[in-house]
Tab-separated table of C-alpha atoms and ligand atoms in Angstrom:
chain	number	residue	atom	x	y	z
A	1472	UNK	CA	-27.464	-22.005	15.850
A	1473	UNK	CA	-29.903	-23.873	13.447
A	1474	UNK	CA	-30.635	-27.745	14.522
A	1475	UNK	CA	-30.170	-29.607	11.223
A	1476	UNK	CA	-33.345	-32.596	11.103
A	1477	UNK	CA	-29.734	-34.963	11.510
A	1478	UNK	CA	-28.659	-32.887	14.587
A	1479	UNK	CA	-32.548	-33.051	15.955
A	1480	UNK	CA	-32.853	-36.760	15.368
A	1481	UNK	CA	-29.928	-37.851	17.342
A	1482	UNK	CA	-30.297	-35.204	20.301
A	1483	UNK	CA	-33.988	-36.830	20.381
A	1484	UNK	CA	-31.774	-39.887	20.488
A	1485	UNK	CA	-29.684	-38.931	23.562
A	1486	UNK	CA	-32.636	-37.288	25.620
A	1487	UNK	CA	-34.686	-40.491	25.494
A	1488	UNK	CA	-32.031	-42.122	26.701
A	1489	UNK	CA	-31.555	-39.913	29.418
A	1490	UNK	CA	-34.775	-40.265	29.801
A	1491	UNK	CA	-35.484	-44.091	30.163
A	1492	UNK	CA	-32.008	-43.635	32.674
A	1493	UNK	CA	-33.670	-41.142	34.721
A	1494	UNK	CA	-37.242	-42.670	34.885
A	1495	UNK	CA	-36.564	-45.937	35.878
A	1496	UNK	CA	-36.817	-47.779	32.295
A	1497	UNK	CA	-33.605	-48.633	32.040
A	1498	UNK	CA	-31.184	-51.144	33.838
A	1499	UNK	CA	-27.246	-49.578	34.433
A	1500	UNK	CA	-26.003	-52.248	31.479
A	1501	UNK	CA	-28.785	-51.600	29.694
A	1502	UNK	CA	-28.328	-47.762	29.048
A	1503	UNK	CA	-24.628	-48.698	28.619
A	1504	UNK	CA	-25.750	-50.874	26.150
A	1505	UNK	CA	-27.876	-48.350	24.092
A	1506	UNK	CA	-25.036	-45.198	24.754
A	1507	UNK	CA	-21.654	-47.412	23.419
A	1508	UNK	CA	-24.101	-47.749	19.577
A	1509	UNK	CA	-23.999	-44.224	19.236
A	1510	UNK	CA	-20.917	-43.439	17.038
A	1511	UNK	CA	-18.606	-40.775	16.077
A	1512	UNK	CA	-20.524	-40.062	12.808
A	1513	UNK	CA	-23.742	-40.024	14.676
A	1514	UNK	CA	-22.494	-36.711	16.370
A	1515	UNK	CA	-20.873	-35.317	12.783
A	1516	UNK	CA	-23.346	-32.858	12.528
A	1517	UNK	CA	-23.061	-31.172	16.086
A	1518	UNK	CA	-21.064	-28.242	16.385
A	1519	UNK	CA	-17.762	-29.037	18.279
A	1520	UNK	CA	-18.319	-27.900	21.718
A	1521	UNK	CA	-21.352	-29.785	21.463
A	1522	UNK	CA	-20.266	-32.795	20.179
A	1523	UNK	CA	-17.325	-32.835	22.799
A	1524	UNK	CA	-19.584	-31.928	25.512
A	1525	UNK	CA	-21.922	-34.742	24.384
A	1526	UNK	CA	-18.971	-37.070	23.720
A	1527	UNK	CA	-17.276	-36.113	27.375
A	1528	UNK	CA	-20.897	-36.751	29.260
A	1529	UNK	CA	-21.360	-40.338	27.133
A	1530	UNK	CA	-17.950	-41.504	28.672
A	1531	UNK	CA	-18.854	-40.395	31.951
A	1532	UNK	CA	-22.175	-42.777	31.809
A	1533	UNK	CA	-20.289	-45.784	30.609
A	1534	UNK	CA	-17.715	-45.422	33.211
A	1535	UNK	CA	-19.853	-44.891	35.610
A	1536	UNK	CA	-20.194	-47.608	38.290
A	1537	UNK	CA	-23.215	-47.005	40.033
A	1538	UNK	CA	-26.654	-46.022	38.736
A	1539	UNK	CA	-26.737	-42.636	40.443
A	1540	UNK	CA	-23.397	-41.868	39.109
A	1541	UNK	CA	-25.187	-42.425	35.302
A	1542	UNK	CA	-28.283	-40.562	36.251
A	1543	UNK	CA	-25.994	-37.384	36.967
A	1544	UNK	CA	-24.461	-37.383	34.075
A	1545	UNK	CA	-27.357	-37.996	32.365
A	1546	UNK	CA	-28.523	-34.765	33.835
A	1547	UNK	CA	-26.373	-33.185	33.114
A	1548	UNK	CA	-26.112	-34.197	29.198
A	1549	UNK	CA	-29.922	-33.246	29.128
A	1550	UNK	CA	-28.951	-30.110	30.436
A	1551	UNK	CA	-26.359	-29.346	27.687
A	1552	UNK	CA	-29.106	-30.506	24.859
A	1553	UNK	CA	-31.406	-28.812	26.192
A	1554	UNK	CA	-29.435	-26.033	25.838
A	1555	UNK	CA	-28.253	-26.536	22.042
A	1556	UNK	CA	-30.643	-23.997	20.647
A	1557	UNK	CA	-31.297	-22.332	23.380
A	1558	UNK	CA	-28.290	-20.087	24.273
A	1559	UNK	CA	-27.048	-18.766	21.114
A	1560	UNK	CA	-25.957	-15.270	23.240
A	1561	UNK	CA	-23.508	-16.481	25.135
A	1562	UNK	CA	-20.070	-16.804	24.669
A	1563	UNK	CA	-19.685	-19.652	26.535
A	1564	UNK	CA	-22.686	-21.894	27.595
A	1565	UNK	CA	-21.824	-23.551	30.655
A	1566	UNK	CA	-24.591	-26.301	30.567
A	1567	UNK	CA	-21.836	-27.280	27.839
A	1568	UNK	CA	-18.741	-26.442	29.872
A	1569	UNK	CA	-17.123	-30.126	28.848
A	1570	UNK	CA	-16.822	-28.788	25.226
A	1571	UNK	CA	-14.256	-26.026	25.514
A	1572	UNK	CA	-11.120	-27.860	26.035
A	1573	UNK	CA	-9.773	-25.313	23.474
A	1574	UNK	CA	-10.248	-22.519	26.046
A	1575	UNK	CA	-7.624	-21.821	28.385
A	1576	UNK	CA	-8.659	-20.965	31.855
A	1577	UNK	CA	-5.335	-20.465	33.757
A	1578	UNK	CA	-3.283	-17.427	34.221
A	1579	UNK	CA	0.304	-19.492	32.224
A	1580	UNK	CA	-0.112	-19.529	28.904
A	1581	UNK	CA	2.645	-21.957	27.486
A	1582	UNK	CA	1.606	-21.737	23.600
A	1583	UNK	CA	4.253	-23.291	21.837
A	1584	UNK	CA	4.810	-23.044	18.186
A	1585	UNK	CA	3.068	-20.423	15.962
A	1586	UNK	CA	-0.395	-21.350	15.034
A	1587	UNK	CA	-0.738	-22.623	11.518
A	1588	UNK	CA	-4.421	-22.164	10.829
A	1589	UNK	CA	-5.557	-19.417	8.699
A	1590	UNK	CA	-3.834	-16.929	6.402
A	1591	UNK	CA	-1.601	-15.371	8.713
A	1592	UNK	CA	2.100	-15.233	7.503
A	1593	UNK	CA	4.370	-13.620	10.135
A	1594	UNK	CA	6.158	-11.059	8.192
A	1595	UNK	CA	5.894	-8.146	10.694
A	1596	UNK	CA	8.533	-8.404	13.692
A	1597	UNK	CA	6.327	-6.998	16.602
A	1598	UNK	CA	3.953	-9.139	15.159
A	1599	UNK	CA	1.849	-11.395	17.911
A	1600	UNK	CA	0.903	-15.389	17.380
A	1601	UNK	CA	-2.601	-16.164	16.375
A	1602	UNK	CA	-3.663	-17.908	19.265
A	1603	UNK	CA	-3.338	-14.761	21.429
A	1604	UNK	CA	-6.292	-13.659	19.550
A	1605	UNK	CA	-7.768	-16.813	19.189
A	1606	UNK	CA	-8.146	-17.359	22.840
A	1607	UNK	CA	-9.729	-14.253	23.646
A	1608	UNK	CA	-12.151	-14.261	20.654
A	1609	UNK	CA	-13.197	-17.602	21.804
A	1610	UNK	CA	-13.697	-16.953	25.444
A	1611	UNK	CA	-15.141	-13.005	25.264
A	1612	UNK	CA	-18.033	-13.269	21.622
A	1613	UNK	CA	-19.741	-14.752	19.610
A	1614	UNK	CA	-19.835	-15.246	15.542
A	1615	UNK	CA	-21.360	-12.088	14.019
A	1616	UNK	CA	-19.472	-9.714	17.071
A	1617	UNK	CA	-17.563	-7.238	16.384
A	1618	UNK	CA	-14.474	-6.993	17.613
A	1619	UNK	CA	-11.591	-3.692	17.870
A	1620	UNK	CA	-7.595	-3.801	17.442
A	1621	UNK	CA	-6.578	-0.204	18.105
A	1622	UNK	CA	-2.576	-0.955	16.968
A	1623	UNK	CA	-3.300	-3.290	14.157
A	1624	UNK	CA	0.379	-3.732	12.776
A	1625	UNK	CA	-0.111	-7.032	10.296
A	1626	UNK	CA	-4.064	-7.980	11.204
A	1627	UNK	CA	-3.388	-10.620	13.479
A	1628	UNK	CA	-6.489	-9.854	15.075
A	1629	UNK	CA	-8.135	-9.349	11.974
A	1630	UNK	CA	-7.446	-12.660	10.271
A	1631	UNK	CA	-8.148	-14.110	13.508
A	1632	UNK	CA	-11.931	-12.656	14.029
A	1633	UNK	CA	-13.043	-13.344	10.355
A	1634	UNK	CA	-11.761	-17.015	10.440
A	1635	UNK	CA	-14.020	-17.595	13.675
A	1636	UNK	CA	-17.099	-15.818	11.796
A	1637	UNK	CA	-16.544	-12.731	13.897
A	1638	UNK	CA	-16.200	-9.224	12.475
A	1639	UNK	CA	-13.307	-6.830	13.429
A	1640	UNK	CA	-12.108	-3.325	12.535
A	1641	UNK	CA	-8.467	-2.199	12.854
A	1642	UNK	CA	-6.877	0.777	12.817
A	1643	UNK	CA	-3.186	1.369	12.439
A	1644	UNK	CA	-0.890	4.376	12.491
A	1645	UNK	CA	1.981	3.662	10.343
A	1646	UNK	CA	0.799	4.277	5.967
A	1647	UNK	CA	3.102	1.467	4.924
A	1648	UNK	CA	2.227	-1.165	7.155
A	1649	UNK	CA	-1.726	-0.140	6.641
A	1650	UNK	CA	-0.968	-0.762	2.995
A	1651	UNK	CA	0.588	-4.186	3.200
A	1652	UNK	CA	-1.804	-5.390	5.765
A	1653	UNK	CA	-4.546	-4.154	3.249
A	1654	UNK	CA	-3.080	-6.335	0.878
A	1655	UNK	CA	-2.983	-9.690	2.907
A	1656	UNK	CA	-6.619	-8.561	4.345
A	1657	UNK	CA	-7.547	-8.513	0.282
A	1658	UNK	CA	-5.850	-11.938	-0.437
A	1659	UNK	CA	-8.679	-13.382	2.397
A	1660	UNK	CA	-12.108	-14.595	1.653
A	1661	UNK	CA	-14.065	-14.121	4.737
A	1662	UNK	CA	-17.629	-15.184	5.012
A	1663	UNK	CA	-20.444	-12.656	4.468
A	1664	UNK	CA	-21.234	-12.458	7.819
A	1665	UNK	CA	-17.423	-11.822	8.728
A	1666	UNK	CA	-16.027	-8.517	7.679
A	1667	UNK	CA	-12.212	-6.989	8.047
A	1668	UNK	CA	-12.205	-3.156	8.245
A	1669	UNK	CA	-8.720	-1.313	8.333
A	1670	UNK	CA	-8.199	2.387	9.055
A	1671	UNK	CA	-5.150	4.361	8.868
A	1672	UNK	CA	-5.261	6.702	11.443
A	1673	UNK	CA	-3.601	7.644	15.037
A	1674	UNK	CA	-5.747	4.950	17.416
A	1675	UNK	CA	-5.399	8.174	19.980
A	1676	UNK	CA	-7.974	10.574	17.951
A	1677	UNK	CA	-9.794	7.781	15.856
A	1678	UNK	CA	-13.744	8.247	16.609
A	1679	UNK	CA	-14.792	4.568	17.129
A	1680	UNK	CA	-18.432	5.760	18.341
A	1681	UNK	CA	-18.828	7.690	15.137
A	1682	UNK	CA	-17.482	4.265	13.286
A	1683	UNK	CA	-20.128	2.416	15.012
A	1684	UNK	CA	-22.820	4.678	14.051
A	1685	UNK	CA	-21.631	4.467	10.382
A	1686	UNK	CA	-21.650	1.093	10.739
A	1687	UNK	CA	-25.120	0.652	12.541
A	1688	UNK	CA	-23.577	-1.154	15.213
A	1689	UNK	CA	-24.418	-1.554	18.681
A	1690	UNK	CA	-21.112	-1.568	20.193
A	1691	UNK	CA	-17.166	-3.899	20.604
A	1692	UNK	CA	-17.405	-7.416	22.421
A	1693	UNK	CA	-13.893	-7.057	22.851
A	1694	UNK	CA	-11.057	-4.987	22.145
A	1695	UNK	CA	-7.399	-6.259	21.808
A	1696	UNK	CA	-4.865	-4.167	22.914
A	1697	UNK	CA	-1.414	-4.562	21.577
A	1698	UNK	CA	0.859	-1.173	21.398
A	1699	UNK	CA	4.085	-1.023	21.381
A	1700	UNK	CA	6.406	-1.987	24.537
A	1701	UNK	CA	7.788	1.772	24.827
A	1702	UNK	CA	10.387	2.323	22.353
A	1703	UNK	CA	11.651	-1.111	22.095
A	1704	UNK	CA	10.614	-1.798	18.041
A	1705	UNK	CA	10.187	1.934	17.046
A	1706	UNK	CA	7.941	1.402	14.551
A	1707	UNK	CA	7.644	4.742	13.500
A	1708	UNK	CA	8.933	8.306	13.368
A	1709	UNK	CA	5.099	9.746	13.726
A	1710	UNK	CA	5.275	11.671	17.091
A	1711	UNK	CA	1.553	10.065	17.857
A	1712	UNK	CA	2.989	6.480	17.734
A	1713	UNK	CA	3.596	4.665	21.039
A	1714	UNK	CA	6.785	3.666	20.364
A	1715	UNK	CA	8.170	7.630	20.463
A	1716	UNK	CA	6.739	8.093	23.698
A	1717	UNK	CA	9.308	10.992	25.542
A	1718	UNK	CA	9.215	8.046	29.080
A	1719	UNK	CA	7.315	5.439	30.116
A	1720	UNK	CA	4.953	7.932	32.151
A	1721	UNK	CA	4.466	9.505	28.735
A	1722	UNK	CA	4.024	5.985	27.032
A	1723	UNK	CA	1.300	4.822	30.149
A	1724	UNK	CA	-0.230	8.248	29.932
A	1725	UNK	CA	-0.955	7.657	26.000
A	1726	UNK	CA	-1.673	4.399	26.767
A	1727	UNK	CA	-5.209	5.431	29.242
A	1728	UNK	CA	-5.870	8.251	27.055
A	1729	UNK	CA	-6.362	5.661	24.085
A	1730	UNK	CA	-8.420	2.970	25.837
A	1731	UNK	CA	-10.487	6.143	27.292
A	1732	UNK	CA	-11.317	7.024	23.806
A	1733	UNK	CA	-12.467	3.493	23.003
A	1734	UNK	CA	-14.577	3.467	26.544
A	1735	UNK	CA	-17.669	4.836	24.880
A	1736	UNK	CA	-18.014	2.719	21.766
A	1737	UNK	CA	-17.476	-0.848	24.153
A	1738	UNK	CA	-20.782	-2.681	25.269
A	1739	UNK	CA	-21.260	-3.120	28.885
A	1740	UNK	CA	-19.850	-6.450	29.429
A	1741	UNK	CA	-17.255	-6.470	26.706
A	1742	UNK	CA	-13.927	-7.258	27.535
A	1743	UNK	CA	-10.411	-5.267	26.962
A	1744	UNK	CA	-7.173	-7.619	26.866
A	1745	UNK	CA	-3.946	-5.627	26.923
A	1746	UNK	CA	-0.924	-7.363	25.704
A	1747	UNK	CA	2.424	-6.439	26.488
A	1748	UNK	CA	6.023	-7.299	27.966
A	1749	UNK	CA	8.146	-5.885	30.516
A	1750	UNK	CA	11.517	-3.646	29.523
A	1751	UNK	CA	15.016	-2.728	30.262
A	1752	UNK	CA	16.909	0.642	31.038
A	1753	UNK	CA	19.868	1.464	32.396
A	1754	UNK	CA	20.264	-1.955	34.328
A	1755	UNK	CA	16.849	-1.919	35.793
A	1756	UNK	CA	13.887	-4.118	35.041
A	1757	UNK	CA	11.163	-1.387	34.199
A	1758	UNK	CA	8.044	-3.221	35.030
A	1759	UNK	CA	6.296	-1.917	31.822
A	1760	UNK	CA	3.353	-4.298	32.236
A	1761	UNK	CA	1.695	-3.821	35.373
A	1762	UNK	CA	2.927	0.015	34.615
A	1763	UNK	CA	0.591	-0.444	32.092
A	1764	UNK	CA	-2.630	-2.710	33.939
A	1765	UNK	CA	-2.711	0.441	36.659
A	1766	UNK	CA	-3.130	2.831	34.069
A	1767	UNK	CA	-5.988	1.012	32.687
A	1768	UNK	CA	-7.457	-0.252	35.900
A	1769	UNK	CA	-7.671	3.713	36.545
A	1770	UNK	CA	-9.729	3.601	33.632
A	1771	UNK	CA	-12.411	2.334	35.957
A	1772	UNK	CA	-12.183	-1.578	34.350
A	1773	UNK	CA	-12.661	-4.566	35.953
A	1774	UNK	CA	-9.698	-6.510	36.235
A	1775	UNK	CA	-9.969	-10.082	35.271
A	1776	UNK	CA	-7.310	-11.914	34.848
A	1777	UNK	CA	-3.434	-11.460	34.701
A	1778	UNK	CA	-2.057	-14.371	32.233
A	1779	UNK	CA	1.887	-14.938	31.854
A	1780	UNK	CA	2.698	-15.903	28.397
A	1781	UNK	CA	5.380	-18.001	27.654
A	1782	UNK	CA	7.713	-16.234	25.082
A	1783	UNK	CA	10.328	-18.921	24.715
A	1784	UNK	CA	9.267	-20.035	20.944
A	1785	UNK	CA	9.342	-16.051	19.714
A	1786	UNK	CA	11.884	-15.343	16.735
A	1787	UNK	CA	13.423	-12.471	19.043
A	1788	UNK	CA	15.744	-14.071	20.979
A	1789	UNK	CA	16.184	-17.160	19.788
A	1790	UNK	CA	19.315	-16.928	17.543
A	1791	UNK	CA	20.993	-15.161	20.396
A	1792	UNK	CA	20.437	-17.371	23.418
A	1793	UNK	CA	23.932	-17.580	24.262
A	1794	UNK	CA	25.008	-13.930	24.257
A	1795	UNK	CA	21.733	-13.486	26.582
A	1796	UNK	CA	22.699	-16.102	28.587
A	1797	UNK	CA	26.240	-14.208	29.094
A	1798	UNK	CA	24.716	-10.614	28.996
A	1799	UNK	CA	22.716	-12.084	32.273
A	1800	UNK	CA	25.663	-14.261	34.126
A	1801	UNK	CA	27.582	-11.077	34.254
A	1802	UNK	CA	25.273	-8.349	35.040
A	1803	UNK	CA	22.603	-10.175	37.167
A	1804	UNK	CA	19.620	-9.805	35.207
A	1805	UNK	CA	17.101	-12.307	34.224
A	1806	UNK	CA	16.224	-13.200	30.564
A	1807	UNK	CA	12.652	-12.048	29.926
A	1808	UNK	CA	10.848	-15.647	29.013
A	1809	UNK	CA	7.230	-14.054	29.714
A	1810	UNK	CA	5.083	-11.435	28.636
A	1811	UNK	CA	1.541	-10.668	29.644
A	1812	UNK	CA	-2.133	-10.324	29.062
A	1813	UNK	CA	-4.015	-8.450	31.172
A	1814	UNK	CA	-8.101	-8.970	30.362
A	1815	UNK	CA	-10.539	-6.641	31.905
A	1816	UNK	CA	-14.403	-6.038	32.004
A	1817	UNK	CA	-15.973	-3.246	31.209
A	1818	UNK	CA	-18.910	-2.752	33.679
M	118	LIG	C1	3.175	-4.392	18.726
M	118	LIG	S1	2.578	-3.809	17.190
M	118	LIG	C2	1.066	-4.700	16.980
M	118	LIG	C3	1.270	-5.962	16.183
M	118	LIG	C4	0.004	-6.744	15.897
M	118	LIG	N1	-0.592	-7.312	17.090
M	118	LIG	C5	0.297	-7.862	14.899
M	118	LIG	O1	0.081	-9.041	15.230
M	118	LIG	O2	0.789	-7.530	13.821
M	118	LIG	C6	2.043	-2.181	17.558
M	118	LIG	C7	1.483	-1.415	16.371
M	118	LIG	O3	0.863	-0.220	16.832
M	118	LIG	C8	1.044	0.796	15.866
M	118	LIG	N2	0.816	2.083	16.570
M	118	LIG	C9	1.607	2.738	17.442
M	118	LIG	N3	1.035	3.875	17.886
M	118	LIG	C10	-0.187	3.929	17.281
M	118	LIG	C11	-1.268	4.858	17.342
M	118	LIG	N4	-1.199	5.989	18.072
M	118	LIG	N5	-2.374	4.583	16.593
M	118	LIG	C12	-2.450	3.481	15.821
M	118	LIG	N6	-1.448	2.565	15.722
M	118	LIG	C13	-0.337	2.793	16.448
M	118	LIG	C14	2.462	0.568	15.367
M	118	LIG	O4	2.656	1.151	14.100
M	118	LIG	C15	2.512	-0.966	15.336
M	118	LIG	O5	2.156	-1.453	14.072
């Protein structure tokens, strides 16, 4: 992160304030007084998790009703400038914690309407919304990581990573869909520190080690995991595809044996986020998701979170609510409103 002379002057600013608060110099009203000039376009130049951190820590002091109260959040806003150069490793840097209100920490995810942002345009059913990668790629790297999508499908991921200055590569089974994804991927102008790479090939017997060396990279932050839910899209005849998967032992089996392959080219630390929804057969909920997190806790990974997504604003079922609604009443099944993401650690 590169301190602009603007950004240096008014973090100079802030700190001797903090200062004059924390050595005595400064009356409760009178640091109030000198924090409520500092303005909106003082802070332009800060990146936004600074500038909300900084904002967040400013109200704190000029709500605060004792002096003590002030002089810990003055601390604490020294800490966080302190840190504005400082850090540039981490994904998150919690001496800014106040910044990230865009992150969400708890396990429901309630997204609501498709993301706008970006070049993304929806045209491939099975497709996921941008924030799914957004969240992820904001929480687990940083700008210049690179990041993996071993079942591609449209680039979701992709157009995701390269509009937050990350890079990605992903790789995707089915010619036609490669093709057209290529095409969008083409259509964006990512920076030249943020690169796209596609690859058509079976995710189960890509080498993403030997891609790495090509590449001269050290290793994934993250990968994002999002195959098919057993045969419900089949998005392919290709035997190798997820979707034609003989059962679900088959499908979970697959499933390990792909992420195992990956194993090797992820840096210790990275993250893995799996992504998928629970099925039906025959009358009987087939728990499809945590079918899946075993098979990739097996793996050896840490497991980190288990998030329920809200699915409610999806195109799937939306235009048939009714006949679901029936379908349920009489047989005694629930409507599936939730999918998941699992997120793991490696090492
Ligand atoms: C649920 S879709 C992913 C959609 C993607 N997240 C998006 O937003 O467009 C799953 C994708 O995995 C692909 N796929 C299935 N088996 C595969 C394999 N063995 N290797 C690579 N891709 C595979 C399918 O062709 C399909 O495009």
């Amino acid at each position: 992160m590169v301190e602009s002379e603007q950004d240096r002057g008014i973090i100079e600013l802030l700190n001797e304030f903090c200062r004059e608060l924390l050595n005595d110099e400064e009356t409760l009203s009178g640091i109030k007084e000198k924090f409520r000039k500092i303005d909106a376009p003082d802070l332009e130049n800060l990146d936004s998790i600074t500038r909300t951190a900084v904002e967040r820590e400013i109200g704190q002091i000029l709500s605060s009703r004792t002096i003590e109260r002030a002089r810990y959040y003055a601390r604490s806003l020294q800490n966080g400038l302190k840190s504005y150069s400082e850090t540039e490793n981490e994904a998150i840097n919690l001496n800014l914690w106040k910044g990230y209100d865009h992150i969400i920490t708890d396990s429901l995810w309630n997204l609501g309407a498709r993301a706008r942002e970006g070049h993304h345009k929806a045209w491939y059913w099975g497709n996921f919304v941008p924030q799914i990668p957004f969240q992820l790629i904001s929480r687990y790297t940083n700008p210049g990581d690179w990041i993996v999508d071993p079942f591609c499908g449209s680039g979701t991921t992709l157009l995701e990573a390269t509009r937050l200055g990350r890079n990605a590569l992903g790789v995707e089974l089915n010619p036609e869909v490669y093709r057209k994804t290529t095409d969008v991927l083409k259509e964006v102008t990512g920076t030249e520190d943020s690169k796209a790479v596609l690859e058509n090939h079976d995710s189960l017997r890509f080498d993403f080690s030997a891609f790495l060396k090509k590449e001269n990279l050290p290793g994934f932050k993250l990968a994002i995991l999002h195959p098919p839910y057993w045969d419900i899209i089949k998005f392919s005849e290709n035997p190798s595809d997820l979707s034609m998967a003989d059962n679900v032992e088959d499908f979970t089996e697959k499933l390990a044996r792909l992420a195992g392959g990956l194993l090797p080219a992820m840096s210790p630390g990275s993250h893995i986020a799996l992504v998928i929804g629970d099925i039906y057969r025959k009358g009987e909920v087939i728990p499809l998701g945590f079918r899946s997190m075993d098979a990739l806790s097996g793996l050896g990974l840490k497991l980190r979170g288990i998030i329920v997504k809200d699915i409610q604003n999806t195109r799937a079922k939306r235009n048939s609510e009714s006949l679901w609604r029936y379908r349920a009443l009489k047989s005694g099944f629930y409507v599936f409103k939730h999918e998941y993401v699992f997120v793991f650690r490696y090492k």
